[in-house]
């Protein structure tokens, strides 16, 4: 069967780490994050109906990302139990973050915030991806990971589900429970979801964490450090500074 070049699962231009298209993808995602931060107060001022529409639309895009990926697997005759189930950390984060947009659960937000953002950021910087721009898989990959980050930040900055140190704990629990369940599936299916049985074939941060199974322990330490730093740098310090500014204005009045 002859496939269009942008859908071909076999004869596609390979992805090159930090190529021009990769750097453009990183830059675009960074720009979207900055814009959401800058316009967070304006978004927060919108009516509840408009904000609900935004959440539903973003959730539909996120569910759509997974649906079209599964359809592409089937279309390209590459779907398999060993590689195509949505059991990678970012796949789980994508679907659960979409659900979070719809149900606004504080528990789900706590579980996903740091795990989802950290996992998506690492995937964006060092993608486990075999297709270059403008292949469908390239576009779907970066769209899905951008949506994870934007959805979780939207729920934090706009819907004001505030994180705390409990959120760091919640994200660690989520990662470990997910890994335990997925490892059981890996053994059952002879698969390697979440890279729990060996490292990915493409360059990744795991290459710096030692051989199997030591890199899994390294991931635990790295996750705890990243989640803690994200909380302190992105939320705790800015919130403290903001409170000081507000107290200063109140004193001046």
PDB file of C-alpha atoms in Angstrom:
ATOM      1  CA  UNK A   1       0.000   0.000   0.000  1.00  0.00           C
ATOM      2  CA  UNK A   2       1.330   3.447  -0.943  1.00  0.00           C
ATOM      3  CA  UNK A   3       1.041   6.053   1.801  1.00  0.00           C
ATOM      4  CA  UNK A   4       1.188   9.849   1.446  1.00  0.00           C
ATOM      5  CA  UNK A   5       4.643  11.010   2.649  1.00  0.00           C
ATOM      6  CA  UNK A   6       3.209  12.839   5.659  1.00  0.00           C
ATOM      7  CA  UNK A   7       1.423   9.680   6.829  1.00  0.00           C
ATOM      8  CA  UNK A   8       3.952   7.028   5.825  1.00  0.00           C
ATOM      9  CA  UNK A   9       4.938   4.962   8.894  1.00  0.00           C
ATOM     10  CA  UNK A  10       7.881   3.305   7.144  1.00  0.00           C
ATOM     11  CA  UNK A  11       9.696   5.586   4.699  1.00  0.00           C
ATOM     12  CA  UNK A  12       9.741   8.943   6.456  1.00  0.00           C
ATOM     13  CA  UNK A  13      12.503  11.468   7.035  1.00  0.00           C
ATOM     14  CA  UNK A  14      14.030  10.679  10.456  1.00  0.00           C
ATOM     15  CA  UNK A  15      13.742  13.068  13.363  1.00  0.00           C
ATOM     16  CA  UNK A  16      16.955  14.938  14.226  1.00  0.00           C
ATOM     17  CA  UNK A  17      17.422  16.180  17.777  1.00  0.00           C
ATOM     18  CA  UNK A  18      17.693  19.988  17.981  1.00  0.00           C
ATOM     19  CA  UNK A  19      17.135  20.380  14.263  1.00  0.00           C
ATOM     20  CA  UNK A  20      15.575  23.614  13.037  1.00  0.00           C
ATOM     21  CA  UNK A  21      12.057  22.153  13.148  1.00  0.00           C
ATOM     22  CA  UNK A  22      12.646  20.775  16.651  1.00  0.00           C
ATOM     23  CA  UNK A  23      13.876  24.146  17.927  1.00  0.00           C
ATOM     24  CA  UNK A  24      10.883  25.870  16.318  1.00  0.00           C
ATOM     25  CA  UNK A  25       8.553  23.435  18.095  1.00  0.00           C
ATOM     26  CA  UNK A  26      10.242  24.119  21.441  1.00  0.00           C
ATOM     27  CA  UNK A  27      10.091  27.881  20.833  1.00  0.00           C
ATOM     28  CA  UNK A  28       6.399  27.801  19.907  1.00  0.00           C
ATOM     29  CA  UNK A  29       5.497  25.831  23.029  1.00  0.00           C
ATOM     30  CA  UNK A  30       7.548  28.218  25.182  1.00  0.00           C
ATOM     31  CA  UNK A  31       5.770  31.194  23.572  1.00  0.00           C
ATOM     32  CA  UNK A  32       2.343  29.690  24.312  1.00  0.00           C
ATOM     33  CA  UNK A  33       3.294  29.155  27.956  1.00  0.00           C
ATOM     34  CA  UNK A  34       4.512  32.754  28.276  1.00  0.00           C
ATOM     35  CA  UNK A  35       1.359  34.096  26.620  1.00  0.00           C
ATOM     36  CA  UNK A  36      -0.866  32.101  28.962  1.00  0.00           C
ATOM     37  CA  UNK A  37       1.052  33.485  31.935  1.00  0.00           C
ATOM     38  CA  UNK A  38       0.840  37.066  30.676  1.00  0.00           C
ATOM     39  CA  UNK A  39      -2.899  36.813  29.941  1.00  0.00           C
ATOM     40  CA  UNK A  40      -3.810  34.697  32.992  1.00  0.00           C
ATOM     41  CA  UNK A  41      -5.624  37.566  34.744  1.00  0.00           C
ATOM     42  CA  UNK A  42      -7.595  38.404  31.600  1.00  0.00           C
ATOM     43  CA  UNK A  43      -8.554  34.747  31.145  1.00  0.00           C
ATOM     44  CA  UNK A  44      -9.536  34.596  34.809  1.00  0.00           C
ATOM     45  CA  UNK A  45     -11.818  37.632  34.329  1.00  0.00           C
ATOM     46  CA  UNK A  46     -13.851  35.901  31.612  1.00  0.00           C
ATOM     47  CA  UNK A  47     -17.278  34.552  32.469  1.00  0.00           C
ATOM     48  CA  UNK A  48     -17.565  31.012  33.803  1.00  0.00           C
ATOM     49  CA  UNK A  49     -19.362  29.951  30.616  1.00  0.00           C
ATOM     50  CA  UNK A  50     -16.518  31.165  28.384  1.00  0.00           C
ATOM     51  CA  UNK A  51     -13.900  29.515  30.608  1.00  0.00           C
ATOM     52  CA  UNK A  52     -15.879  26.279  30.525  1.00  0.00           C
ATOM     53  CA  UNK A  53     -15.983  26.480  26.727  1.00  0.00           C
ATOM     54  CA  UNK A  54     -12.198  26.947  26.654  1.00  0.00           C
ATOM     55  CA  UNK A  55     -11.725  23.923  28.909  1.00  0.00           C
ATOM     56  CA  UNK A  56     -14.042  21.748  26.826  1.00  0.00           C
ATOM     57  CA  UNK A  57     -12.385  22.813  23.565  1.00  0.00           C
ATOM     58  CA  UNK A  58      -8.897  22.071  24.888  1.00  0.00           C
ATOM     59  CA  UNK A  59     -10.056  18.726  26.294  1.00  0.00           C
ATOM     60  CA  UNK A  60     -11.519  17.801  22.903  1.00  0.00           C
ATOM     61  CA  UNK A  61      -8.209  18.632  21.210  1.00  0.00           C
ATOM     62  CA  UNK A  62      -6.387  16.438  23.725  1.00  0.00           C
ATOM     63  CA  UNK A  63      -8.724  13.478  23.353  1.00  0.00           C
ATOM     64  CA  UNK A  64      -8.537  14.036  19.593  1.00  0.00           C
ATOM     65  CA  UNK A  65      -4.730  13.807  19.680  1.00  0.00           C
ATOM     66  CA  UNK A  66      -4.927  10.296  21.113  1.00  0.00           C
ATOM     67  CA  UNK A  67      -7.788   9.214  18.865  1.00  0.00           C
ATOM     68  CA  UNK A  68      -6.071  10.284  15.625  1.00  0.00           C
ATOM     69  CA  UNK A  69      -2.843   8.626  16.792  1.00  0.00           C
ATOM     70  CA  UNK A  70      -4.636   5.315  17.321  1.00  0.00           C
ATOM     71  CA  UNK A  71      -6.343   5.669  13.933  1.00  0.00           C
ATOM     72  CA  UNK A  72      -2.944   6.323  12.316  1.00  0.00           C
ATOM     73  CA  UNK A  73      -1.513   3.194  13.941  1.00  0.00           C
ATOM     74  CA  UNK A  74      -4.346   1.164  12.414  1.00  0.00           C
ATOM     75  CA  UNK A  75      -4.149   2.969   9.049  1.00  0.00           C
ATOM     76  CA  UNK A  76      -0.413   2.323   8.829  1.00  0.00           C
ATOM     77  CA  UNK A  77      -0.806  -1.280   9.981  1.00  0.00           C
ATOM     78  CA  UNK A  78       1.611  -0.653  12.871  1.00  0.00           C
ATOM     79  CA  UNK A  79      -0.804  -0.999  15.789  1.00  0.00           C
ATOM     80  CA  UNK A  80       0.259  -3.541  18.391  1.00  0.00           C
ATOM     81  CA  UNK A  81      -0.372  -4.338  22.036  1.00  0.00           C
ATOM     82  CA  UNK A  82       3.339  -3.944  22.752  1.00  0.00           C
ATOM     83  CA  UNK A  83       3.714  -0.373  21.484  1.00  0.00           C
ATOM     84  CA  UNK A  84       0.366   1.306  20.803  1.00  0.00           C
ATOM     85  CA  UNK A  85      -1.591   1.353  24.061  1.00  0.00           C
ATOM     86  CA  UNK A  86      -1.779   4.776  25.786  1.00  0.00           C
ATOM     87  CA  UNK A  87       0.376   3.635  28.696  1.00  0.00           C
ATOM     88  CA  UNK A  88       3.356   5.964  28.453  1.00  0.00           C
ATOM     89  CA  UNK A  89       3.489   8.590  31.215  1.00  0.00           C
ATOM     90  CA  UNK A  90       2.687  11.367  28.745  1.00  0.00           C
ATOM     91  CA  UNK A  91      -0.183   9.394  27.200  1.00  0.00           C
ATOM     92  CA  UNK A  92      -1.693   8.873  30.647  1.00  0.00           C
ATOM     93  CA  UNK A  93      -1.084  12.548  31.482  1.00  0.00           C
ATOM     94  CA  UNK A  94      -2.724  13.627  28.219  1.00  0.00           C
ATOM     95  CA  UNK A  95      -5.939  11.709  28.831  1.00  0.00           C
ATOM     96  CA  UNK A  96      -6.144  12.477  32.541  1.00  0.00           C
ATOM     97  CA  UNK A  97      -5.367  16.177  32.016  1.00  0.00           C
ATOM     98  CA  UNK A  98      -8.199  16.321  29.488  1.00  0.00           C
ATOM     99  CA  UNK A  99     -10.449  14.738  32.104  1.00  0.00           C
ATOM    100  CA  UNK A 100      -9.210  17.290  34.655  1.00  0.00           C
ATOM    101  CA  UNK A 101     -10.339  20.119  32.364  1.00  0.00           C
ATOM    102  CA  UNK A 102     -13.837  18.660  32.387  1.00  0.00           C
ATOM    103  CA  UNK A 103     -14.275  17.735  36.056  1.00  0.00           C
ATOM    104  CA  UNK A 104     -11.914  20.247  37.775  1.00  0.00           C
ATOM    105  CA  UNK A 105     -10.827  17.736  40.415  1.00  0.00           C
ATOM    106  CA  UNK A 106      -8.298  19.055  42.954  1.00  0.00           C
ATOM    107  CA  UNK A 107      -7.111  15.505  43.634  1.00  0.00           C
ATOM    108  CA  UNK A 108      -6.468  14.865  39.952  1.00  0.00           C
ATOM    109  CA  UNK A 109      -4.744  18.245  39.627  1.00  0.00           C
ATOM    110  CA  UNK A 110      -2.459  17.382  42.536  1.00  0.00           C
ATOM    111  CA  UNK A 111      -1.574  14.029  40.982  1.00  0.00           C
ATOM    112  CA  UNK A 112      -0.880  15.392  37.517  1.00  0.00           C
ATOM    113  CA  UNK A 113       0.549  18.897  37.867  1.00  0.00           C
ATOM    114  CA  UNK A 114       4.257  18.237  38.271  1.00  0.00           C
ATOM    115  CA  UNK A 115       4.318  14.726  36.797  1.00  0.00           C
ATOM    116  CA  UNK A 116       2.526  15.874  33.656  1.00  0.00           C
ATOM    117  CA  UNK A 117       4.488  19.079  33.112  1.00  0.00           C
ATOM    118  CA  UNK A 118       7.906  17.542  33.880  1.00  0.00           C
ATOM    119  CA  UNK A 119       7.235  14.493  31.704  1.00  0.00           C
ATOM    120  CA  UNK A 120       5.951  16.581  28.814  1.00  0.00           C
ATOM    121  CA  UNK A 121       8.863  19.031  29.033  1.00  0.00           C
ATOM    122  CA  UNK A 122      11.422  16.222  28.940  1.00  0.00           C
ATOM    123  CA  UNK A 123       9.600  14.648  26.010  1.00  0.00           C
ATOM    124  CA  UNK A 124       9.593  17.954  24.123  1.00  0.00           C
ATOM    125  CA  UNK A 125      13.323  18.513  24.695  1.00  0.00           C
ATOM    126  CA  UNK A 126      14.420  14.898  24.056  1.00  0.00           C
ATOM    127  CA  UNK A 127      11.595  13.281  22.044  1.00  0.00           C
ATOM    128  CA  UNK A 128      11.338   9.538  21.559  1.00  0.00           C
ATOM    129  CA  UNK A 129      10.245  10.240  17.993  1.00  0.00           C
ATOM    130  CA  UNK A 130      11.188   8.817  14.619  1.00  0.00           C
ATOM    131  CA  UNK A 131       9.531  11.320  12.278  1.00  0.00           C
ATOM    132  CA  UNK A 132      10.635  14.796  11.217  1.00  0.00           C
ATOM    133  CA  UNK A 133       8.477  17.808  10.294  1.00  0.00           C
ATOM    134  CA  UNK A 134       5.982  17.861   8.562  1.00  0.00           C
ATOM    135  CA  UNK A 135       5.035  14.257   9.222  1.00  0.00           C
ATOM    136  CA  UNK A 136       1.719  13.685  10.984  1.00  0.00           C
ATOM    137  CA  UNK A 137       3.471  12.030  13.937  1.00  0.00           C
ATOM    138  CA  UNK A 138       5.743  15.053  14.471  1.00  0.00           C
ATOM    139  CA  UNK A 139       2.787  17.434  14.555  1.00  0.00           C
ATOM    140  CA  UNK A 140       0.677  15.137  16.740  1.00  0.00           C
ATOM    141  CA  UNK A 141       3.545  14.529  19.169  1.00  0.00           C
ATOM    142  CA  UNK A 142       4.320  18.171  19.879  1.00  0.00           C
ATOM    143  CA  UNK A 143       0.651  19.202  19.880  1.00  0.00           C
ATOM    144  CA  UNK A 144      -0.202  16.560  22.476  1.00  0.00           C
ATOM    145  CA  UNK A 145       2.706  17.432  24.759  1.00  0.00           C
ATOM    146  CA  UNK A 146       2.045  21.164  24.470  1.00  0.00           C
ATOM    147  CA  UNK A 147      -1.585  20.551  25.427  1.00  0.00           C
ATOM    148  CA  UNK A 148      -0.564  18.663  28.580  1.00  0.00           C
ATOM    149  CA  UNK A 149       1.509  21.605  29.778  1.00  0.00           C
ATOM    150  CA  UNK A 150      -1.046  24.246  28.790  1.00  0.00           C
ATOM    151  CA  UNK A 151      -3.968  22.349  30.335  1.00  0.00           C
ATOM    152  CA  UNK A 152      -2.246  21.920  33.700  1.00  0.00           C
ATOM    153  CA  UNK A 153      -1.032  25.519  33.778  1.00  0.00           C
ATOM    154  CA  UNK A 154      -4.500  26.742  32.769  1.00  0.00           C
ATOM    155  CA  UNK A 155      -6.067  24.900  35.683  1.00  0.00           C
ATOM    156  CA  UNK A 156      -3.432  26.409  37.984  1.00  0.00           C
ATOM    157  CA  UNK A 157      -3.168  29.993  36.722  1.00  0.00           C
ATOM    158  CA  UNK A 158      -6.711  30.576  35.490  1.00  0.00           C
ATOM    159  CA  UNK A 159      -8.944  28.157  37.415  1.00  0.00           C
ATOM    160  CA  UNK A 160      -6.755  28.752  40.506  1.00  0.00           C
ATOM    161  CA  UNK A 161      -6.244  25.185  41.703  1.00  0.00           C
ATOM    162  CA  UNK A 162      -3.263  26.210  43.822  1.00  0.00           C
ATOM    163  CA  UNK A 163      -0.402  23.758  44.318  1.00  0.00           C
ATOM    164  CA  UNK A 164       1.380  23.100  47.624  1.00  0.00           C
ATOM    165  CA  UNK A 165       3.973  20.669  48.924  1.00  0.00           C
ATOM    166  CA  UNK A 166       1.146  18.133  48.992  1.00  0.00           C
ATOM    167  CA  UNK A 167       1.018  18.490  45.204  1.00  0.00           C
ATOM    168  CA  UNK A 168       4.649  17.366  44.997  1.00  0.00           C
ATOM    169  CA  UNK A 169       3.750  14.320  47.090  1.00  0.00           C
ATOM    170  CA  UNK A 170       0.638  13.692  45.016  1.00  0.00           C
ATOM    171  CA  UNK A 171       2.602  13.750  41.770  1.00  0.00           C
ATOM    172  CA  UNK A 172       5.211  11.344  43.193  1.00  0.00           C
ATOM    173  CA  UNK A 173       2.457   8.962  44.277  1.00  0.00           C
ATOM    174  CA  UNK A 174       0.823   9.165  40.847  1.00  0.00           C
ATOM    175  CA  UNK A 175       4.080   8.408  39.027  1.00  0.00           C
ATOM    176  CA  UNK A 176       4.874   5.417  41.225  1.00  0.00           C
ATOM    177  CA  UNK A 177       1.379   3.925  41.160  1.00  0.00           C
ATOM    178  CA  UNK A 178       1.248   4.354  37.379  1.00  0.00           C
ATOM    179  CA  UNK A 179       4.702   2.765  37.024  1.00  0.00           C
ATOM    180  CA  UNK A 180       3.698  -0.203  39.178  1.00  0.00           C
ATOM    181  CA  UNK A 181       0.564  -0.880  37.133  1.00  0.00           C
ATOM    182  CA  UNK A 182       2.298  -0.307  33.792  1.00  0.00           C
ATOM    183  CA  UNK A 183       5.212  -2.565  34.747  1.00  0.00           C
ATOM    184  CA  UNK A 184       2.718  -5.380  35.317  1.00  0.00           C
ATOM    185  CA  UNK A 185       1.326  -4.746  31.829  1.00  0.00           C
ATOM    186  CA  UNK A 186       4.873  -4.664  30.405  1.00  0.00           C
ATOM    187  CA  UNK A 187       5.663  -8.075  31.844  1.00  0.00           C
ATOM    188  CA  UNK A 188       2.321  -9.486  30.712  1.00  0.00           C
ATOM    189  CA  UNK A 189       2.656  -8.184  27.138  1.00  0.00           C
ATOM    190  CA  UNK A 190       6.478  -8.319  26.836  1.00  0.00           C
ATOM    191  CA  UNK A 191       6.347  -4.555  26.258  1.00  0.00           C
ATOM    192  CA  UNK A 192       8.364  -1.561  27.467  1.00  0.00           C
ATOM    193  CA  UNK A 193       5.820   1.144  28.286  1.00  0.00           C
ATOM    194  CA  UNK A 194       7.276   3.971  30.409  1.00  0.00           C
ATOM    195  CA  UNK A 195      10.715   2.460  29.603  1.00  0.00           C
ATOM    196  CA  UNK A 196      10.509   0.308  32.725  1.00  0.00           C
ATOM    197  CA  UNK A 197      12.353  -2.649  31.168  1.00  0.00           C
ATOM    198  CA  UNK A 198      14.999  -0.886  29.098  1.00  0.00           C
ATOM    199  CA  UNK A 199      15.927   2.589  27.830  1.00  0.00           C
ATOM    200  CA  UNK A 200      14.483   4.081  24.622  1.00  0.00           C
ATOM    201  CA  UNK A 201      16.493   3.681  21.430  1.00  0.00           C
ATOM    202  CA  UNK A 202      16.654   7.452  20.915  1.00  0.00           C
ATOM    203  CA  UNK A 203      18.759   9.842  23.068  1.00  0.00           C
ATOM    204  CA  UNK A 204      17.059  10.831  26.319  1.00  0.00           C
ATOM    205  CA  UNK A 205      17.767  12.040  29.830  1.00  0.00           C
ATOM    206  CA  UNK A 206      17.791   8.388  30.920  1.00  0.00           C
ATOM    207  CA  UNK A 207      21.201   8.006  29.272  1.00  0.00           C
ATOM    208  CA  UNK A 208      22.664  10.052  32.141  1.00  0.00           C
ATOM    209  CA  UNK A 209      21.114   7.928  34.895  1.00  0.00           C
ATOM    210  CA  UNK A 210      23.107   4.722  34.538  1.00  0.00           C
ATOM    211  CA  UNK A 211      22.295   1.195  33.315  1.00  0.00           C
ATOM    212  CA  UNK A 212      19.129  -0.814  33.946  1.00  0.00           C
ATOM    213  CA  UNK A 213      17.688  -0.988  36.596  1.00  0.00           C
ATOM    214  CA  UNK A 214      19.683   1.808  38.269  1.00  0.00           C
ATOM    215  CA  UNK A 215      18.241   4.431  35.933  1.00  0.00           C
ATOM    216  CA  UNK A 216      14.789   3.750  37.405  1.00  0.00           C
ATOM    217  CA  UNK A 217      16.058   4.743  40.855  1.00  0.00           C
ATOM    218  CA  UNK A 218      17.703   7.730  39.199  1.00  0.00           C
ATOM    219  CA  UNK A 219      14.338   8.675  37.724  1.00  0.00           C
ATOM    220  CA  UNK A 220      12.813   8.643  41.223  1.00  0.00           C
ATOM    221  CA  UNK A 221      15.437  11.046  42.539  1.00  0.00           C
ATOM    222  CA  UNK A 222      15.252  13.221  39.414  1.00  0.00           C
ATOM    223  CA  UNK A 223      11.452  13.373  39.627  1.00  0.00           C
ATOM    224  CA  UNK A 224      11.497  14.423  43.288  1.00  0.00           C
ATOM    225  CA  UNK A 225      14.117  17.117  42.615  1.00  0.00           C
ATOM    226  CA  UNK A 226      12.293  18.406  39.511  1.00  0.00           C
ATOM    227  CA  UNK A 227       8.874  18.461  41.167  1.00  0.00           C
ATOM    228  CA  UNK A 228      10.261  20.291  44.203  1.00  0.00           C
ATOM    229  CA  UNK A 229      12.132  22.852  42.108  1.00  0.00           C
ATOM    230  CA  UNK A 230       9.090  23.427  39.910  1.00  0.00           C
ATOM    231  CA  UNK A 231       6.944  24.107  42.960  1.00  0.00           C
ATOM    232  CA  UNK A 232       9.464  26.470  44.546  1.00  0.00           C
ATOM    233  CA  UNK A 233      10.461  28.376  41.390  1.00  0.00           C
ATOM    234  CA  UNK A 234       7.144  28.484  39.551  1.00  0.00           C
ATOM    235  CA  UNK A 235       4.661  28.838  42.394  1.00  0.00           C
ATOM    236  CA  UNK A 236       6.007  29.298  45.948  1.00  0.00           C
ATOM    237  CA  UNK A 237       8.478  32.135  45.274  1.00  0.00           C
ATOM    238  CA  UNK A 238       6.227  34.069  42.821  1.00  0.00           C
ATOM    239  CA  UNK A 239       3.282  33.778  45.215  1.00  0.00           C
ATOM    240  CA  UNK A 240       5.394  35.035  48.133  1.00  0.00           C
ATOM    241  CA  UNK A 241       6.661  37.964  46.071  1.00  0.00           C
ATOM    242  CA  UNK A 242       3.124  38.761  44.959  1.00  0.00           C
ATOM    243  CA  UNK A 243       1.923  38.743  48.561  1.00  0.00           C
ATOM    244  CA  UNK A 244       4.728  41.134  49.538  1.00  0.00           C
ATOM    245  CA  UNK A 245       3.746  43.508  46.744  1.00  0.00           C
ATOM    246  CA  UNK A 246       0.107  43.429  47.884  1.00  0.00           C
ATOM    247  CA  UNK A 247       1.110  44.091  51.513  1.00  0.00           C
ATOM    248  CA  UNK A 248       3.314  46.976  50.356  1.00  0.00           C
ATOM    249  CA  UNK A 249       0.423  48.549  48.452  1.00  0.00           C
ATOM    250  CA  UNK A 250      -1.890  48.107  51.431  1.00  0.00           C
ATOM    251  CA  UNK A 251       0.638  49.772  53.747  1.00  0.00           C
ATOM    252  CA  UNK A 252       1.040  52.670  51.319  1.00  0.00           C
ATOM    253  CA  UNK A 253      -2.697  53.250  51.384  1.00  0.00           C
TER     254      UNK A 253
END
